[in-house]
């Protein structure tokens, strides 16, 4: 998760390097957050019904495509990348934890779940620090240049406060960290496909067993969303926890968006 926020910072720097105005960059960011908000409301239920391992692989594919779009200095392609990134973010914050919890339950080791999450949180912090150092080194290793040219100056056409260049495809500079992430995502998808077992939510497993006995009925893919909403409304603690998390994440995204222009203002 910390690594994800670092890549948001890199995204801003990349869009700024492409010559887009702060307004257009804000539009790109809001599109990504909006995509995550919309798809996050039901994609977890779809993963429960269709299989969480499948959706982890889908996460790797979608996020890899989002990384590829960063190479194109075209607002519409970058917008598509942000929308794909929003979908992938919803998967990142749902299916991995859900798969881990179910895997512990199926293996009969739920007592070790807290230790697993502690190790994951600790490892996440270490990976985020390492990824930040590697990304910074990679971003500064060479300059952002068009793939079919060597000149840094290109004929740009202003579009609503942004810039569209005659050169469409770029490499180097702030794109290097996204290329490294692309390799990591391919590795993630391959490991999930070959090493993970498939598991489902209760609506796909427990209710299916009841149906085989002539009792109960399998819940639709949105059943988990409905149950989550009911639980949140009825439980004050869960509601407050969600509210606090929303406020914290909101402040973090404001920090991510304002970090780069604030630093540039000091230089």
XYZ file of N, CA and C in Angstrom:
801
model
N 0.827 -1.197 0.000
C 0.000 0.000 0.000
C 0.871 1.260 0.000
N 1.948 1.224 0.811
C 2.871 2.348 0.819
C 3.527 2.493 -0.551
N 3.843 1.367 -1.194
C 4.434 1.395 -2.521
C 3.474 2.014 -3.521
N 2.173 1.722 -3.356
C 1.156 2.287 -4.246
C 1.151 3.808 -4.157
N 1.255 4.350 -2.951
C 1.266 5.808 -2.798
C 2.530 6.415 -3.402
N 3.637 5.685 -3.320
C 4.870 6.173 -3.944
C 4.706 6.280 -5.454
N 3.981 5.327 -6.025
C 3.777 5.365 -7.472
C 2.810 6.475 -7.865
N 1.930 6.879 -6.959
C 1.096 8.044 -7.234
C 1.955 9.302 -7.335
N 2.945 9.395 -6.448
C 3.872 10.525 -6.512
C 4.633 10.528 -7.840
N 5.071 9.352 -8.270
C 5.779 9.248 -9.541
C 4.865 9.592 -10.710
N 3.583 9.227 -10.597
C 2.629 9.544 -11.659
C 2.496 11.048 -11.833
N 2.398 11.764 -10.699
C 2.302 13.223 -10.784
C 3.541 13.801 -11.452
N 4.707 13.337 -11.020
C 5.959 13.840 -11.599
C 6.028 13.553 -13.094
N 5.540 12.382 -13.506
C 5.559 12.023 -14.922
C 4.621 12.918 -15.720
N 3.394 13.114 -15.220
C 2.440 13.976 -15.927
C 2.976 15.399 -16.033
N 3.627 15.862 -14.972
C 4.215 17.195 -14.981
C 5.343 17.276 -15.999
N 6.130 16.206 -16.089
C 7.226 16.163 -17.067
C 6.680 16.152 -18.495
N 5.530 15.544 -18.694
C 4.885 15.551 -20.008
C 4.372 16.939 -20.382
N 4.267 17.842 -19.404
C 3.851 19.205 -19.691
C 2.396 19.506 -19.411
N 1.702 18.601 -18.721
C 0.290 18.838 -18.423
C 0.156 19.811 -17.246
N -0.910 20.601 -17.298
C -1.156 21.577 -16.242
C -1.622 20.869 -14.981
N -1.588 21.588 -13.855
C -2.036 21.010 -12.591
C -3.506 20.647 -12.652
N -4.294 21.421 -13.412
C -5.721 21.114 -13.549
C -5.934 19.765 -14.236
N -5.219 19.531 -15.335
C -5.381 18.269 -16.058
C -4.846 17.096 -15.239
N -3.780 17.332 -14.508
C -3.266 16.277 -13.635
C -4.303 15.941 -12.565
N -4.963 16.968 -12.041
C -6.020 16.732 -11.053
C -7.156 15.925 -11.660
N -7.502 16.200 -12.910
C -8.554 15.443 -13.596
C -8.159 13.973 -13.695
N -6.904 13.715 -14.034
C -6.422 12.330 -14.136
C -6.496 11.623 -12.781
N -6.080 12.316 -11.725
C -6.102 11.714 -10.394
C -7.529 11.435 -9.936
N -8.416 12.403 -10.140
C -9.809 12.228 -9.712
C -10.461 11.077 -10.482
N -10.121 10.938 -11.749
C -10.662 9.828 -12.540
C -10.235 8.483 -11.956
N -8.975 8.401 -11.539
C -8.494 7.159 -10.929
C -9.173 6.866 -9.613
N -9.315 7.899 -8.767
C -9.980 7.705 -7.476
C -11.455 7.360 -7.674
N -12.093 8.018 -8.652
C -13.498 7.723 -8.926
C -13.692 6.309 -9.430
N -12.782 5.857 -10.282
C -12.846 4.486 -10.774
C -12.719 3.487 -9.629
N -11.790 3.758 -8.705
C -11.615 2.884 -7.541
C -12.859 2.876 -6.661
N -13.491 4.055 -6.510
C -14.697 4.151 -5.683
C -15.832 3.327 -6.282
N -16.036 3.450 -7.601
C -17.147 2.758 -8.256
C -16.921 1.254 -8.253
N -15.764 0.814 -8.739
C -15.504 -0.617 -8.853
C -15.267 -1.262 -7.489
N -14.735 -0.487 -6.541
C -14.489 -1.048 -5.221
C -15.749 -1.441 -4.489
N -16.902 -0.881 -4.900
C -18.156 -1.172 -4.219
C -18.701 -2.563 -4.528
N -18.253 -3.162 -5.634
C -18.799 -4.474 -5.970
C -17.762 -5.495 -6.439
N -16.530 -5.052 -6.690
C -15.570 -5.989 -7.260
C -15.136 -7.047 -6.244
N -15.200 -6.692 -4.936
C -14.882 -7.696 -3.918
C -15.893 -8.835 -3.922
N -17.171 -8.489 -4.100
C -18.198 -9.526 -4.191
C -18.032 -10.398 -5.418
N -17.616 -9.792 -6.516
C -17.362 -10.578 -7.731
C -16.214 -11.550 -7.516
N -15.174 -11.114 -6.800
C -14.041 -11.992 -6.508
C -14.475 -13.150 -5.611
N -15.349 -12.872 -4.642
C -15.850 -13.934 -3.775
C -16.603 -14.986 -4.581
N -17.351 -14.541 -5.576
C -18.177 -15.462 -6.350
C -17.399 -16.201 -7.438
N -16.463 -15.502 -8.077
C -15.769 -16.073 -9.232
C -14.420 -16.705 -8.883
N -13.880 -16.374 -7.735
C -12.589 -16.927 -7.341
C -11.568 -15.833 -7.114
N -10.985 -15.808 -5.933
C -10.064 -14.728 -5.579
C -8.727 -14.843 -6.291
N -8.268 -16.063 -6.507
C -7.003 -16.211 -7.232
C -7.136 -15.669 -8.648
N -8.260 -15.925 -9.292
C -8.487 -15.394 -10.641
C -8.410 -13.875 -10.638
N -8.943 -13.255 -9.598
C -8.963 -11.795 -9.555
C -7.606 -11.221 -9.143
N -6.785 -11.994 -8.453
C -5.407 -11.561 -8.209
C -4.635 -11.533 -9.531
N -4.847 -12.557 -10.337
C -4.220 -12.576 -11.667
C -4.753 -11.429 -12.511
N -6.074 -11.188 -12.412
C -6.678 -10.068 -13.138
C -6.092 -8.737 -12.675
N -5.839 -8.619 -11.371
C -5.189 -7.417 -10.842
C -3.845 -7.182 -11.514
N -3.043 -8.242 -11.609
C -1.711 -8.114 -12.208
C -1.810 -7.679 -13.666
N -2.776 -8.231 -14.394
C -2.939 -7.893 -15.811
C -3.381 -6.437 -15.972
N -4.383 -6.021 -15.184
C -4.923 -4.663 -15.307
C -3.887 -3.623 -14.906
N -3.186 -3.886 -13.808
C -2.178 -2.911 -13.369
C -1.002 -2.858 -14.341
N -0.674 -4.004 -14.954
C 0.391 -4.019 -15.953
C -0.006 -3.159 -17.154
N -1.250 -3.266 -17.581
C -1.733 -2.434 -18.686
C -1.700 -0.960 -18.311
N -2.031 -0.661 -17.048
C -1.977 0.725 -16.575
C -0.548 1.262 -16.655
N 0.430 0.432 -16.298
C 1.836 0.851 -16.392
C 2.244 1.107 -17.838
N 1.761 0.278 -18.752
C 2.102 0.440 -20.165
C 1.586 1.772 -20.705
N 0.384 2.171 -20.276
C -0.198 3.420 -20.781
C 0.627 4.640 -20.393
N 1.436 4.532 -19.344
C 2.245 5.667 -18.910
C 3.261 6.090 -19.974
N 3.591 5.190 -20.895
C 4.578 5.497 -21.927
C 4.022 6.421 -23.005
N 2.719 6.620 -23.019
C 2.104 7.394 -24.096
C 1.798 8.821 -23.634
N 2.343 9.776 -24.362
C 2.071 11.180 -24.064
C 0.794 11.596 -24.804
N -0.299 11.033 -24.340
C -1.616 11.314 -24.894
C -2.606 11.308 -23.740
N -3.357 12.388 -23.596
C -4.227 12.540 -22.431
C -5.259 11.431 -22.342
N -5.820 11.035 -23.447
C -6.878 10.017 -23.435
C -6.325 8.647 -23.044
N -5.130 8.331 -23.524
C -4.508 7.059 -23.143
C -4.130 7.080 -21.669
N -3.607 8.217 -21.204
C -3.279 8.343 -19.782
C -4.533 8.250 -18.916
N -5.649 8.797 -19.404
C -6.919 8.687 -18.680
C -7.349 7.229 -18.583
N -7.204 6.487 -19.689
C -7.519 5.057 -19.659
C -6.656 4.345 -18.639
N -5.380 4.719 -18.577
C -4.487 4.111 -17.603
C -4.907 4.392 -16.173
N -5.372 5.617 -15.906
C -5.833 5.961 -14.563
C -7.097 5.179 -14.206
N -7.991 4.993 -15.164
C -9.200 4.213 -14.907
C -8.856 2.751 -14.606
N -7.921 2.204 -15.379
C -7.460 0.834 -15.118
C -6.773 0.754 -13.761
N -5.997 1.788 -13.434
C -5.333 1.813 -12.134
C -6.319 1.848 -10.983
N -7.438 2.547 -11.166
C -8.474 2.580 -10.130
C -9.094 1.214 -9.895
N -9.358 0.484 -10.982
C -9.888 -0.878 -10.855
C -8.885 -1.774 -10.134
N -7.612 -1.671 -10.543
C -6.569 -2.496 -9.927
C -6.395 -2.164 -8.451
N -6.535 -0.887 -8.100
C -6.415 -0.488 -6.698
C -7.505 -1.123 -5.856
N -8.725 -1.182 -6.392
C -9.830 -1.832 -5.685
C -9.522 -3.307 -5.435
N -8.913 -3.950 -6.420
C -8.532 -5.349 -6.254
C -7.397 -5.489 -5.246
N -6.437 -4.573 -5.295
C -5.295 -4.628 -4.377
C -5.743 -4.563 -2.920
N -6.727 -3.719 -2.625
C -7.162 -3.516 -1.252
C -8.248 -4.489 -0.806
N -8.539 -5.526 -1.610
C -9.613 -6.444 -1.232
C -9.251 -7.912 -1.398
N -8.878 -8.325 -2.607
C -8.783 -9.760 -2.869
C -7.588 -10.429 -2.186
N -6.489 -9.706 -2.006
C -5.319 -10.329 -1.381
C -5.606 -10.700 0.071
N -6.165 -9.755 0.821
C -6.495 -10.032 2.226
C -7.571 -11.100 2.336
N -8.571 -11.033 1.443
C -9.651 -12.022 1.470
C -9.119 -13.420 1.189
N -8.222 -13.520 0.208
C -7.647 -14.824 -0.107
C -6.859 -15.366 1.086
N -6.080 -14.507 1.731
C -5.256 -14.945 2.860
C -6.117 -15.434 4.023
N -7.170 -14.700 4.327
C -8.050 -15.094 5.429
C -8.696 -16.442 5.148
N -9.199 -16.629 3.936
C -9.855 -17.888 3.585
C -8.851 -19.036 3.552
N -7.639 -18.768 3.067
C -6.616 -19.813 3.012
C -6.270 -20.300 4.411
N -6.194 -19.380 5.375
C -5.941 -19.773 6.756
C -7.090 -20.613 7.307
N -8.312 -20.211 6.979
C -9.476 -20.941 7.468
C -9.533 -22.346 6.877
N -9.263 -22.459 5.574
C -9.298 -23.771 4.922
C -8.200 -24.694 5.443
N -7.060 -24.101 5.822
C -5.943 -24.902 6.328
C -6.060 -25.186 7.821
N -7.062 -24.592 8.469
C -7.262 -24.811 9.902
C -6.234 -24.132 10.774
N -5.706 -23.000 10.308
C -4.676 -22.286 11.082
C -5.085 -20.822 11.279
N -6.341 -20.587 11.572
C -6.822 -19.216 11.760
C -6.137 -18.527 12.940
N -5.629 -19.324 13.879
C -4.938 -18.729 15.029
C -3.650 -18.021 14.618
N -3.119 -18.362 13.433
C -1.890 -17.735 12.945
C -2.170 -16.516 12.069
N -3.443 -16.169 11.895
C -3.792 -15.097 10.978
C -3.201 -13.751 11.411
N -3.268 -13.464 12.707
C -2.731 -12.185 13.187
C -1.230 -12.088 12.939
N -0.519 -13.215 13.118
C 0.914 -13.223 12.859
C 1.200 -13.009 11.368
N 0.357 -13.586 10.529
C 0.542 -13.427 9.083
C 0.361 -11.976 8.669
N -0.678 -11.331 9.213
C -0.909 -9.932 8.877
C 0.196 -9.035 9.448
N 0.701 -9.375 10.631
C 1.808 -8.604 11.205
C 3.051 -8.707 10.328
N 3.340 -9.927 9.893
C 4.497 -10.127 9.017
C 4.300 -9.408 7.685
N 3.053 -9.443 7.164
C 2.762 -8.771 5.900
C 2.927 -7.261 6.027
N 2.444 -6.689 7.146
C 2.565 -5.246 7.357
C 4.030 -4.831 7.491
N 4.799 -5.627 8.227
C 6.223 -5.333 8.396
C 6.954 -5.454 7.059
N 6.663 -6.533 6.334
C 7.288 -6.722 5.033
C 6.888 -5.650 4.043
N 5.635 -5.204 4.133
C 5.155 -4.151 3.243
C 5.958 -2.868 3.436
N 6.253 -2.538 4.690
C 7.034 -1.339 4.975
C 8.453 -1.460 4.428
N 9.062 -2.628 4.614
C 10.421 -2.834 4.104
C 10.459 -2.762 2.578
N 9.470 -3.398 1.948
C 9.403 -3.380 0.481
C 9.179 -1.963 -0.031
N 8.325 -1.193 0.681
C 8.052 0.185 0.267
C 9.316 1.036 0.315
N 10.118 0.869 1.371
C 11.374 1.618 1.484
C 12.329 1.223 0.359
N 12.466 -0.089 0.166
C 13.353 -0.569 -0.896
C 12.878 -0.141 -2.271
N 11.559 -0.227 -2.505
C 11.014 0.159 -3.805
C 11.202 1.648 -4.058
N 11.059 2.458 -2.994
C 11.265 3.895 -3.149
C 12.692 4.225 -3.548
N 13.653 3.553 -2.922
C 15.062 3.786 -3.253
C 15.385 3.345 -4.682
N 14.860 2.161 -5.043
C 15.099 1.651 -6.398
C 14.434 2.551 -7.433
N 13.194 2.981 -7.151
C 12.465 3.835 -8.089
C 13.169 5.173 -8.278
N 13.657 5.745 -7.196
C 14.368 7.027 -7.289
C 15.650 6.889 -8.116
N 16.367 5.798 -7.875
C 17.597 5.558 -8.635
C 17.283 5.348 -10.110
N 16.224 4.578 -10.378
C 15.861 4.284 -11.769
C 15.376 5.536 -12.489
N 14.593 6.362 -11.801
C 14.048 7.570 -12.426
C 15.135 8.566 -12.796
N 16.230 8.559 -12.038
C 17.325 9.491 -12.288
C 18.449 8.897 -13.123
N 18.271 7.660 -13.568
C 19.340 6.986 -14.310
C 19.487 7.521 -15.736
N 18.396 7.993 -16.329
C 18.460 8.601 -17.658
C 17.296 9.573 -17.824
N 17.241 10.225 -18.957
C 16.229 11.249 -19.177
C 15.026 10.697 -19.931
N 13.901 11.357 -19.731
C 12.679 11.006 -20.454
C 12.793 11.491 -21.887
N 12.760 10.560 -22.835
C 12.941 10.892 -24.240
C 11.938 10.145 -25.104
N 11.584 10.719 -26.252
C 10.712 9.984 -27.190
C 11.427 8.753 -27.721
N 10.694 7.691 -27.932
C 11.298 6.419 -28.336
C 11.930 6.517 -29.723
N 11.317 7.299 -30.611
C 11.815 7.407 -31.980
C 12.556 8.718 -32.205
N 13.258 9.167 -31.173
C 14.034 10.386 -31.321
C 14.951 10.562 -30.131
N 15.851 11.480 -30.227
C 16.812 11.728 -29.148
C 16.731 13.150 -28.623
N 15.935 13.985 -29.252
C 15.843 15.385 -28.836
C 14.910 15.516 -27.649
N 15.318 16.337 -26.666
C 14.475 16.562 -25.490
C 13.365 17.551 -25.791
N 13.580 18.424 -26.757
C 12.569 19.414 -27.100
C 11.738 18.905 -28.263
N 10.423 18.914 -28.100
C 9.525 18.420 -29.118
C 8.514 19.499 -29.455
N 7.926 19.375 -30.613
C 6.902 20.321 -31.030
C 5.613 19.994 -30.305
N 5.272 20.813 -29.298
C 4.106 20.573 -28.472
C 2.965 21.480 -28.887
N 1.757 20.939 -28.793
C 0.545 21.688 -29.072
C -0.261 21.774 -27.795
N -0.576 22.984 -27.356
C -1.318 23.167 -26.108
C -2.739 22.671 -26.258
N -3.190 21.902 -25.262
C -4.558 21.388 -25.253
C -5.127 21.595 -23.869
N -5.995 22.605 -23.737
C -6.652 22.887 -22.459
C -5.645 23.014 -21.317
N -4.584 23.711 -21.532
C -3.607 23.903 -20.473
C -2.600 22.784 -20.359
N -2.680 21.797 -21.247
C -1.726 20.701 -21.211
C -0.856 20.745 -22.453
N -0.267 19.610 -22.809
C 0.584 19.584 -23.995
C 0.496 18.229 -24.647
N 0.238 18.236 -25.937
C 0.267 17.001 -26.702
C 1.428 17.110 -27.678
N 2.277 16.116 -27.703
C 3.478 16.159 -28.522
C 3.286 15.332 -29.778
N 4.051 15.705 -30.818
C 4.056 14.894 -32.029
C 4.649 13.515 -31.739
N 5.517 13.431 -30.751
C 6.065 12.146 -30.321
C 5.117 11.523 -29.314
N 4.635 10.328 -29.610
C 3.593 9.708 -28.790
C 4.158 8.801 -27.706
N 5.193 8.026 -28.041
C 5.702 6.995 -27.128
C 7.038 7.434 -26.550
N 7.141 7.359 -25.210
C 8.347 7.816 -24.507
C 8.933 6.686 -23.658
N 10.205 6.811 -23.359
C 10.901 5.864 -22.480
C 11.871 6.642 -21.593
N 12.356 5.957 -20.525
C 13.359 6.542 -19.648
C 12.762 7.462 -18.605
N 13.624 8.036 -17.767
C 13.196 8.975 -16.749
C 12.213 8.381 -15.764
N 11.113 9.107 -15.535
C 10.102 8.663 -14.570
C 9.346 7.414 -15.033
N 9.578 6.984 -16.265
C 8.929 5.764 -16.754
C 9.653 4.506 -16.293
N 10.917 4.628 -15.939
C 11.687 3.452 -15.525
C 11.073 2.720 -14.326
N 10.625 3.427 -13.275
C 9.994 2.711 -12.162
C 8.746 1.933 -12.568
N 7.979 2.460 -13.530
C 6.788 1.752 -13.987
C 7.160 0.499 -14.774
N 8.285 0.550 -15.491
C 8.761 -0.653 -16.191
C 9.202 -1.724 -15.197
N 9.844 -1.299 -14.115
C 10.226 -2.257 -13.068
C 8.987 -2.853 -12.424
N 7.984 -2.003 -12.187
C 6.724 -2.496 -11.613
C 6.046 -3.492 -12.548
N 6.182 -3.268 -13.850
C 5.596 -4.178 -14.830
C 6.167 -5.584 -14.678
N 7.473 -5.667 -14.469
C 8.118 -6.970 -14.258
C 7.597 -7.617 -12.970
N 7.485 -6.813 -11.902
C 6.993 -7.327 -10.629
C 5.553 -7.826 -10.752
N 4.738 -7.135 -11.533
C 3.342 -7.537 -11.711
C 3.238 -8.844 -12.494
N 4.076 -8.997 -13.505
C 4.090 -10.258 -14.257
C 4.484 -11.412 -13.343
N 5.485 -11.181 -12.499
C 5.914 -12.200 -11.545
C 4.799 -12.520 -10.553
N 4.094 -11.478 -10.083
C 2.975 -11.668 -9.157
C 1.892 -12.544 -9.769
N 1.511 -12.234 -11.008
C 0.477 -13.014 -11.672
C 0.885 -14.461 -11.906
N 2.134 -14.666 -12.280
C 2.622 -16.034 -12.533
C 2.659 -16.850 -11.247
N 3.129 -16.256 -10.156
C 3.184 -16.967 -8.883
C 1.786 -17.305 -8.374
N 0.857 -16.370 -8.515
C -0.516 -16.639 -8.083
C -1.141 -17.756 -8.906
N -0.869 -17.767 -10.209
C -1.449 -18.774 -11.098
C -0.895 -20.167 -10.833
N 0.374 -20.255 -10.422
C 1.024 -21.556 -10.281
C 1.125 -22.051 -8.837
N 1.150 -21.129 -7.866
C 1.411 -21.526 -6.486
C 0.186 -21.404 -5.564
N -0.778 -20.609 -5.903
C -1.933 -20.398 -5.034
C -3.051 -21.372 -5.364
N -3.795 -21.740 -4.333
C -5.020 -22.495 -4.531
C -6.193 -21.532 -4.634
N -7.192 -21.911 -5.400
C -8.371 -21.056 -5.536
C -9.237 -21.145 -4.289
N -9.807 -20.026 -3.880
C -10.814 -20.055 -2.823
C -11.885 -19.017 -3.100
N -13.009 -19.182 -2.445
C -14.185 -18.367 -2.712
C -14.735 -17.818 -1.405
N -15.691 -16.885 -1.549
C -16.391 -16.373 -0.385
C -17.444 -17.346 0.092
N -18.065 -17.040 1.203
C -19.080 -17.919 1.767
C -20.244 -18.131 0.817
N -20.544 -17.115 0.020
C -21.675 -17.229 -0.893
C -21.427 -18.266 -1.975
N -20.159 -18.621 -2.206
C -19.823 -19.583 -3.258
C -19.547 -20.970 -2.698
N -19.174 -21.044 -1.424
C -18.786 -22.330 -0.866
C -19.815 -22.870 0.108
N -19.998 -22.162 1.218
C -20.908 -22.662 2.243
C -22.326 -22.795 1.730
N -22.794 -21.775 0.986
C -24.145 -21.833 0.473
C -24.286 -22.882 -0.614
N -23.211 -23.157 -1.326
C -23.248 -24.205 -2.339
C -23.419 -25.569 -1.683
N -22.729 -25.768 -0.553
C -22.876 -27.020 0.174
C -24.292 -27.182 0.696
N -24.885 -26.076 1.160
C -26.254 -26.147 1.643
C -27.209 -26.491 0.506
N -26.923 -25.952 -0.692
C -27.784 -26.237 -1.829
C -27.723 -27.709 -2.204
N -26.530 -28.301 -2.081
C -26.397 -29.719 -2.377
C -27.201 -30.563 -1.413
N -27.432 -30.057 -0.206
C -28.229 -30.779 0.772
C -29.715 -30.463 0.636
N -30.035 -29.635 -0.333
C -31.433 -29.284 -0.519
C -31.863 -28.096 0.311
N -30.919 -27.382 0.905
C -31.240 -26.227 1.741
C -30.472 -25.013 1.232
N -31.056 -23.862 1.447
C -30.367 -22.609 1.132
C -30.296 -22.349 -0.355
N -29.774 -21.173 -0.688
C -29.651 -20.747 -2.068
C -28.402 -19.899 -2.211
N -27.669 -20.117 -3.292
C -26.425 -19.388 -3.501
C -26.707 -17.897 -3.662
N -25.952 -17.066 -2.947
C -26.150 -15.633 -3.011
C -25.605 -15.073 -4.316
N -26.191 -14.002 -4.855
C -25.644 -13.366 -6.054
C -24.321 -12.696 -5.746
N -23.643 -12.221 -6.807
C -22.314 -11.647 -6.628
C -22.341 -10.396 -5.762
N -23.488 -9.706 -5.711
C -23.567 -8.501 -4.891
C -24.013 -8.793 -3.464
N -24.165 -10.081 -3.124
C -24.597 -10.439 -1.779
C -23.632 -9.977 -0.706
N -22.324 -10.092 -0.995
C -21.316 -9.662 -0.020
C -21.390 -8.158 0.212
N -21.650 -7.398 -0.856
C -21.781 -5.942 -0.721
C -22.985 -5.584 0.142
N -24.081 -6.276 -0.078
C -25.292 -6.029 0.704
C -25.062 -6.357 2.172
N -24.427 -7.499 2.430
C -24.135 -7.879 3.817
C -23.179 -6.896 4.485
N -22.177 -6.426 3.721
C -21.221 -5.463 4.273
C -21.917 -4.148 4.627
N -22.825 -3.707 3.771
C -23.549 -2.465 4.034
C -24.416 -2.606 5.283
N -25.112 -3.725 5.385
C -25.975 -3.953 6.550
C -25.156 -3.990 7.840
N -24.025 -4.681 7.788
C -23.165 -4.772 8.965
C -22.614 -3.405 9.369
N -22.223 -2.609 8.369
C -21.666 -1.284 8.650
C -22.707 -0.372 9.284
N -23.923 -0.417 8.778
C -24.986 0.432 9.300
C -25.357 0.044 10.728
N -25.333 -1.239 11.016
C -25.772 -1.723 12.328
C -24.667 -1.651 13.387
N -23.417 -1.631 12.959
C -22.309 -1.635 13.914
C -21.663 -0.261 13.974
N -21.744 0.383 15.136
C -21.153 1.709 15.309
C -19.634 1.646 15.199
N -19.013 0.593 15.753
C -17.553 0.474 15.723
C -17.031 0.349 14.294
N -17.699 -0.484 13.485
C -17.260 -0.663 12.099
C -17.457 0.620 11.299
N -18.569 1.300 11.540
C -18.839 2.555 10.845
C -17.771 3.602 11.165
N -17.420 3.736 12.460
C -16.413 4.712 12.857
C -15.033 4.345 12.316
N -14.746 3.041 12.297
C -13.458 2.593 11.748
C -13.361 2.954 10.268
N -14.451 2.735 9.518
C -14.471 3.100 8.109
C -14.354 4.598 7.899
N -15.019 5.383 8.770
C -14.958 6.840 8.657
C -13.543 7.352 8.903
N -12.898 6.819 9.953
C -11.525 7.228 10.255
C -10.586 6.852 9.108
N -10.756 5.652 8.564
C -9.912 5.211 7.449
C -10.110 6.112 6.234
N -11.363 6.518 5.979
C -11.651 7.381 4.832
C -10.992 8.743 4.991
N -11.086 9.316 6.195
C -10.465 10.618 6.442
C -8.948 10.530 6.307
N -8.365 9.448 6.840
C -6.911 9.271 6.749
C -6.469 9.121 5.298
N -7.175 8.268 4.534
C -6.805 8.066 3.136
C -6.983 9.353 2.344
N -8.045 10.116 2.656
C -8.253 11.383 1.969
C -7.104 12.354 2.194
N -6.646 12.442 3.442
C -5.519 13.327 3.745
C -4.244 12.851 3.051
N -4.070 11.526 2.949
C -2.893 10.992 2.277
C -2.899 11.338 0.791
N -4.061 11.251 0.153
C -4.144 11.548 -1.274
C -3.935 13.034 -1.538
N -4.391 13.902 -0.629
C -4.121 15.329 -0.749
C -2.614 15.579 -0.654
N -1.969 14.899 0.291
C -0.517 15.011 0.439
C 0.191 14.557 -0.833
N -0.242 13.420 -1.389
C 0.383 12.891 -2.598
C 0.249 13.882 -3.748
N -0.928 14.494 -3.871
C -1.175 15.398 -4.991
C -0.395 16.696 -4.857
N -0.243 17.198 -3.652
C 0.396 18.508 -3.451
C 1.895 18.416 -3.213
N 2.424 17.215 -3.012
C 3.834 17.043 -2.657
C 4.766 17.566 -3.750
N 4.554 17.103 -4.984
C 5.450 17.492 -6.074
C 5.413 18.995 -6.356
N 4.223 19.613 -6.535
C 4.248 21.076 -6.785
C 4.796 21.872 -5.601
N 4.609 21.377 -4.379
C 5.157 22.088 -3.208
C 6.680 22.077 -3.244
N 7.268 20.945 -3.575
C 8.728 20.858 -3.672
C 9.273 21.705 -4.813
N 8.544 21.688 -5.948
C 9.008 22.484 -7.085
C 8.961 23.971 -6.776
N 7.990 24.366 -5.921
C 7.899 25.764 -5.539
C 9.043 26.230 -4.680
N 9.749 25.277 -4.055
C 10.862 25.632 -3.169
C 12.197 25.646 -3.908
N 12.203 25.114 -5.143
C 13.459 25.034 -5.886
C 13.591 26.190 -6.868
